[in-house]
């Protein structure tokens, strides 16, 4: 009664030894029976229905090679590792949005703490008033692509965005998603609110500091003329 149906089936199907000998732990994805993180990762990639699919009720993908290529694209994106980790958590549906916390019995309801609507990763980062005000300062052609992607699965949503956008725009989207999540958590947990313009300017400055794409490529606006003076919130970790 304490296990998911998938785990119950796996436990029941464990073959029992016909010899009299003491039980011992054996990891059957390694020839020597010793668990390793590498073999566990390989098993999760190859398996069509990995552990998160069972726990979070997310449909698996049948094209494992294409899926593995999409995961590698996240890790190879030219942004700092903390943003790649954020994207990985987003794609795995592990960001603590309201629906995830509610599903894991860590919250009494699944509504957004900012606007009161039903919460999800997409609501938090794209649809919430806080997020929309930040995206409204971005180029229309970029935001139109994001709003037109109908995927509710975060991994599939990111994969479609990556297949549609240029490298520069994809970096801009990654940094913006990360920054929106940061200011959102500051607002919810510390009651500290940052203006959309300050967030937008922080994003442009951060991208400029990365020295990966030129301001005109990313559509960055002149900070000196449009960004307010004064310090921004502490840089997200």
PDB file of N, CA, C and O in Angstrom, residues 152-182:
ATOM      1  N   UNK A 152       2.152  21.356 -22.648  1.00  0.00           N
ATOM      2  CA  UNK A 152       2.069  21.492 -21.191  1.00  0.00           C
ATOM      3  C   UNK A 152       3.210  20.757 -20.496  1.00  0.00           C
ATOM      4  O   UNK A 152       3.478  21.022 -19.319  1.00  0.00           O
ATOM      5  N   UNK A 153       3.851  19.834 -21.208  1.00  0.00           N
ATOM      6  CA  UNK A 153       5.033  19.160 -20.668  1.00  0.00           C
ATOM      7  C   UNK A 153       6.232  20.075 -20.851  1.00  0.00           C
ATOM      8  O   UNK A 153       6.529  20.531 -21.968  1.00  0.00           O
ATOM      9  N   UNK A 154       6.925  20.379 -19.760  1.00  0.00           N
ATOM     10  CA  UNK A 154       8.005  21.361 -19.799  1.00  0.00           C
ATOM     11  C   UNK A 154       9.147  20.929 -20.723  1.00  0.00           C
ATOM     12  O   UNK A 154       9.723  21.758 -21.435  1.00  0.00           O
ATOM     13  N   UNK A 155       9.475  19.654 -20.709  1.00  0.00           N
ATOM     14  CA  UNK A 155      10.554  19.166 -21.566  1.00  0.00           C
ATOM     15  C   UNK A 155      10.202  19.345 -23.031  1.00  0.00           C
ATOM     16  O   UNK A 155      11.011  19.855 -23.821  1.00  0.00           O
ATOM     17  N   UNK A 156       8.985  18.950 -23.406  1.00  0.00           N
ATOM     18  CA  UNK A 156       8.552  19.089 -24.794  1.00  0.00           C
ATOM     19  C   UNK A 156       8.440  20.565 -25.187  1.00  0.00           C
ATOM     20  O   UNK A 156       8.753  20.942 -26.319  1.00  0.00           O
ATOM     21  N   UNK A 157       8.000  21.398 -24.238  1.00  0.00           N
ATOM     22  CA  UNK A 157       7.888  22.839 -24.503  1.00  0.00           C
ATOM     23  C   UNK A 157       9.258  23.434 -24.812  1.00  0.00           C
ATOM     24  O   UNK A 157       9.417  24.180 -25.771  1.00  0.00           O
ATOM     25  N   UNK A 158      10.240  23.100 -23.993  1.00  0.00           N
ATOM     26  CA  UNK A 158      11.587  23.623 -24.213  1.00  0.00           C
ATOM     27  C   UNK A 158      12.180  23.085 -25.512  1.00  0.00           C
ATOM     28  O   UNK A 158      12.854  23.812 -26.245  1.00  0.00           O
ATOM     29  N   UNK A 159      11.937  21.805 -25.807  1.00  0.00           N
ATOM     30  CA  UNK A 159      12.471  21.208 -27.031  1.00  0.00           C
ATOM     31  C   UNK A 159      11.895  21.905 -28.259  1.00  0.00           C
ATOM     32  O   UNK A 159      12.616  22.155 -29.234  1.00  0.00           O
ATOM     33  N   UNK A 160      10.612  22.241 -28.236  1.00  0.00           N
ATOM     34  CA  UNK A 160      10.003  22.939 -29.372  1.00  0.00           C
ATOM     35  C   UNK A 160      10.557  24.352 -29.498  1.00  0.00           C
ATOM     36  O   UNK A 160      10.807  24.834 -30.605  1.00  0.00           O
ATOM     37  N   UNK A 161      10.759  25.022 -28.359  1.00  0.00           N
ATOM     38  CA  UNK A 161      11.345  26.363 -28.396  1.00  0.00           C
ATOM     39  C   UNK A 161      12.762  26.309 -28.962  1.00  0.00           C
ATOM     40  O   UNK A 161      13.156  27.154 -29.779  1.00  0.00           O
ATOM     41  N   UNK A 162      13.537  25.309 -28.536  1.00  0.00           N
ATOM     42  CA  UNK A 162      14.917  25.166 -29.004  1.00  0.00           C
ATOM     43  C   UNK A 162      14.983  24.886 -30.497  1.00  0.00           C
ATOM     44  O   UNK A 162      15.915  25.321 -31.186  1.00  0.00           O
ATOM     45  N   UNK A 163      13.985  24.154 -31.006  1.00  0.00           N
ATOM     46  CA  UNK A 163      13.970  23.824 -32.435  1.00  0.00           C
ATOM     47  C   UNK A 163      13.531  25.009 -33.289  1.00  0.00           C
ATOM     48  O   UNK A 163      13.785  25.031 -34.499  1.00  0.00           O
ATOM     49  N   UNK A 164      12.901  25.992 -32.671  1.00  0.00           N
ATOM     50  CA  UNK A 164      12.342  27.124 -33.409  1.00  0.00           C
ATOM     51  C   UNK A 164      13.232  28.348 -33.370  1.00  0.00           C
ATOM     52  O   UNK A 164      13.308  29.106 -34.347  1.00  0.00           O
ATOM     53  N   UNK A 165      13.929  28.561 -32.258  1.00  0.00           N
ATOM     54  CA  UNK A 165      14.634  29.815 -32.021  1.00  0.00           C
ATOM     55  C   UNK A 165      16.114  29.750 -32.396  1.00  0.00           C
ATOM     56  O   UNK A 165      16.701  28.670 -32.479  1.00  0.00           O
ATOM     57  N   UNK A 166      16.686  30.916 -32.579  1.00  0.00           N
ATOM     58  CA  UNK A 166      18.128  31.023 -32.774  1.00  0.00           C
ATOM     59  C   UNK A 166      18.838  30.810 -31.442  1.00  0.00           C
ATOM     60  O   UNK A 166      18.211  30.839 -30.380  1.00  0.00           O
ATOM     61  N   UNK A 167      20.139  30.626 -31.499  1.00  0.00           N
ATOM     62  CA  UNK A 167      20.928  30.435 -30.281  1.00  0.00           C
ATOM     63  C   UNK A 167      20.808  31.643 -29.362  1.00  0.00           C
ATOM     64  O   UNK A 167      20.643  31.505 -28.145  1.00  0.00           O
ATOM     65  N   UNK A 168      20.867  32.850 -29.948  1.00  0.00           N
ATOM     66  CA  UNK A 168      20.795  34.067 -29.145  1.00  0.00           C
ATOM     67  C   UNK A 168      19.454  34.181 -28.425  1.00  0.00           C
ATOM     68  O   UNK A 168      19.392  34.509 -27.235  1.00  0.00           O
ATOM     69  N   UNK A 169      18.362  33.904 -29.146  1.00  0.00           N
ATOM     70  CA  UNK A 169      17.040  33.991 -28.531  1.00  0.00           C
ATOM     71  C   UNK A 169      16.860  32.917 -27.466  1.00  0.00           C
ATOM     72  O   UNK A 169      16.213  33.149 -26.443  1.00  0.00           O
ATOM     73  N   UNK A 170      17.424  31.746 -27.695  1.00  0.00           N
ATOM     74  CA  UNK A 170      17.284  30.669 -26.729  1.00  0.00           C
ATOM     75  C   UNK A 170      18.015  31.020 -25.427  1.00  0.00           C
ATOM     76  O   UNK A 170      17.526  30.726 -24.326  1.00  0.00           O
ATOM     77  N   UNK A 171      19.175  31.632 -25.547  1.00  0.00           N
ATOM     78  CA  UNK A 171      19.889  32.091 -24.356  1.00  0.00           C
ATOM     79  C   UNK A 171      19.067  33.145 -23.621  1.00  0.00           C
ATOM     80  O   UNK A 171      18.955  33.124 -22.389  1.00  0.00           O
ATOM     81  N   UNK A 172      18.479  34.077 -24.376  1.00  0.00           N
ATOM     82  CA  UNK A 172      17.647  35.115 -23.765  1.00  0.00           C
ATOM     83  C   UNK A 172      16.470  34.480 -23.013  1.00  0.00           C
ATOM     84  O   UNK A 172      16.153  34.878 -21.883  1.00  0.00           O
ATOM     85  N   UNK A 173      15.819  33.495 -23.608  1.00  0.00           N
ATOM     86  CA  UNK A 173      14.682  32.829 -22.966  1.00  0.00           C
ATOM     87  C   UNK A 173      15.136  32.107 -21.699  1.00  0.00           C
ATOM     88  O   UNK A 173      14.471  32.176 -20.663  1.00  0.00           O
ATOM     89  N   UNK A 174      16.271  31.408 -21.774  1.00  0.00           N
ATOM     90  CA  UNK A 174      16.765  30.666 -20.615  1.00  0.00           C
ATOM     91  C   UNK A 174      17.047  31.596 -19.444  1.00  0.00           C
ATOM     92  O   UNK A 174      16.631  31.334 -18.304  1.00  0.00           O
ATOM     93  N   UNK A 175      17.739  32.697 -19.706  1.00  0.00           N
ATOM     94  CA  UNK A 175      18.065  33.651 -18.639  1.00  0.00           C
ATOM     95  C   UNK A 175      16.802  34.303 -18.099  1.00  0.00           C
ATOM     96  O   UNK A 175      16.664  34.519 -16.887  1.00  0.00           O
ATOM     97  N   UNK A 176      15.849  34.606 -18.965  1.00  0.00           N
ATOM     98  CA  UNK A 176      14.601  35.244 -18.531  1.00  0.00           C
ATOM     99  C   UNK A 176      13.779  34.305 -17.655  1.00  0.00           C
ATOM    100  O   UNK A 176      13.257  34.722 -16.608  1.00  0.00           O
ATOM    101  N   UNK A 177      13.647  33.059 -18.043  1.00  0.00           N
ATOM    102  CA  UNK A 177      12.920  32.089 -17.226  1.00  0.00           C
ATOM    103  C   UNK A 177      13.544  31.970 -15.837  1.00  0.00           C
ATOM    104  O   UNK A 177      12.849  31.961 -14.814  1.00  0.00           O
ATOM    105  N   UNK A 178      14.868  31.884 -15.827  1.00  0.00           N
ATOM    106  CA  UNK A 178      15.610  31.762 -14.566  1.00  0.00           C
ATOM    107  C   UNK A 178      15.407  32.991 -13.689  1.00  0.00           C
ATOM    108  O   UNK A 178      15.187  32.891 -12.483  1.00  0.00           O
ATOM    109  N   UNK A 179      15.480  34.184 -14.295  1.00  0.00           N
ATOM    110  CA  UNK A 179      15.317  35.426 -13.544  1.00  0.00           C
ATOM    111  C   UNK A 179      13.893  35.576 -13.017  1.00  0.00           C
ATOM    112  O   UNK A 179      13.680  36.021 -11.881  1.00  0.00           O
ATOM    113  N   UNK A 180      12.910  35.217 -13.834  1.00  0.00           N
ATOM    114  CA  UNK A 180      11.510  35.293 -13.394  1.00  0.00           C
ATOM    115  C   UNK A 180      11.283  34.369 -12.208  1.00  0.00           C
ATOM    116  O   UNK A 180      10.600  34.742 -11.233  1.00  0.00           O
ATOM    117  N   UNK A 181      11.834  33.174 -12.262  1.00  0.00           N
ATOM    118  CA  UNK A 181      11.666  32.246 -11.146  1.00  0.00           C
ATOM    119  C   UNK A 181      12.288  32.811  -9.879  1.00  0.00           C
ATOM    120  O   UNK A 181      11.725  32.685  -8.790  1.00  0.00           O
ATOM    121  N   UNK A 182      13.442  33.460 -10.013  1.00  0.00           N
ATOM    122  CA  UNK A 182      14.117  34.038  -8.853  1.00  0.00           C
ATOM    123  C   UNK A 182      13.281  35.151  -8.224  1.00  0.00           C
ATOM    124  O   UNK A 182      13.058  35.165  -7.009  1.00  0.00           O
TER     125      UNK A 182
END
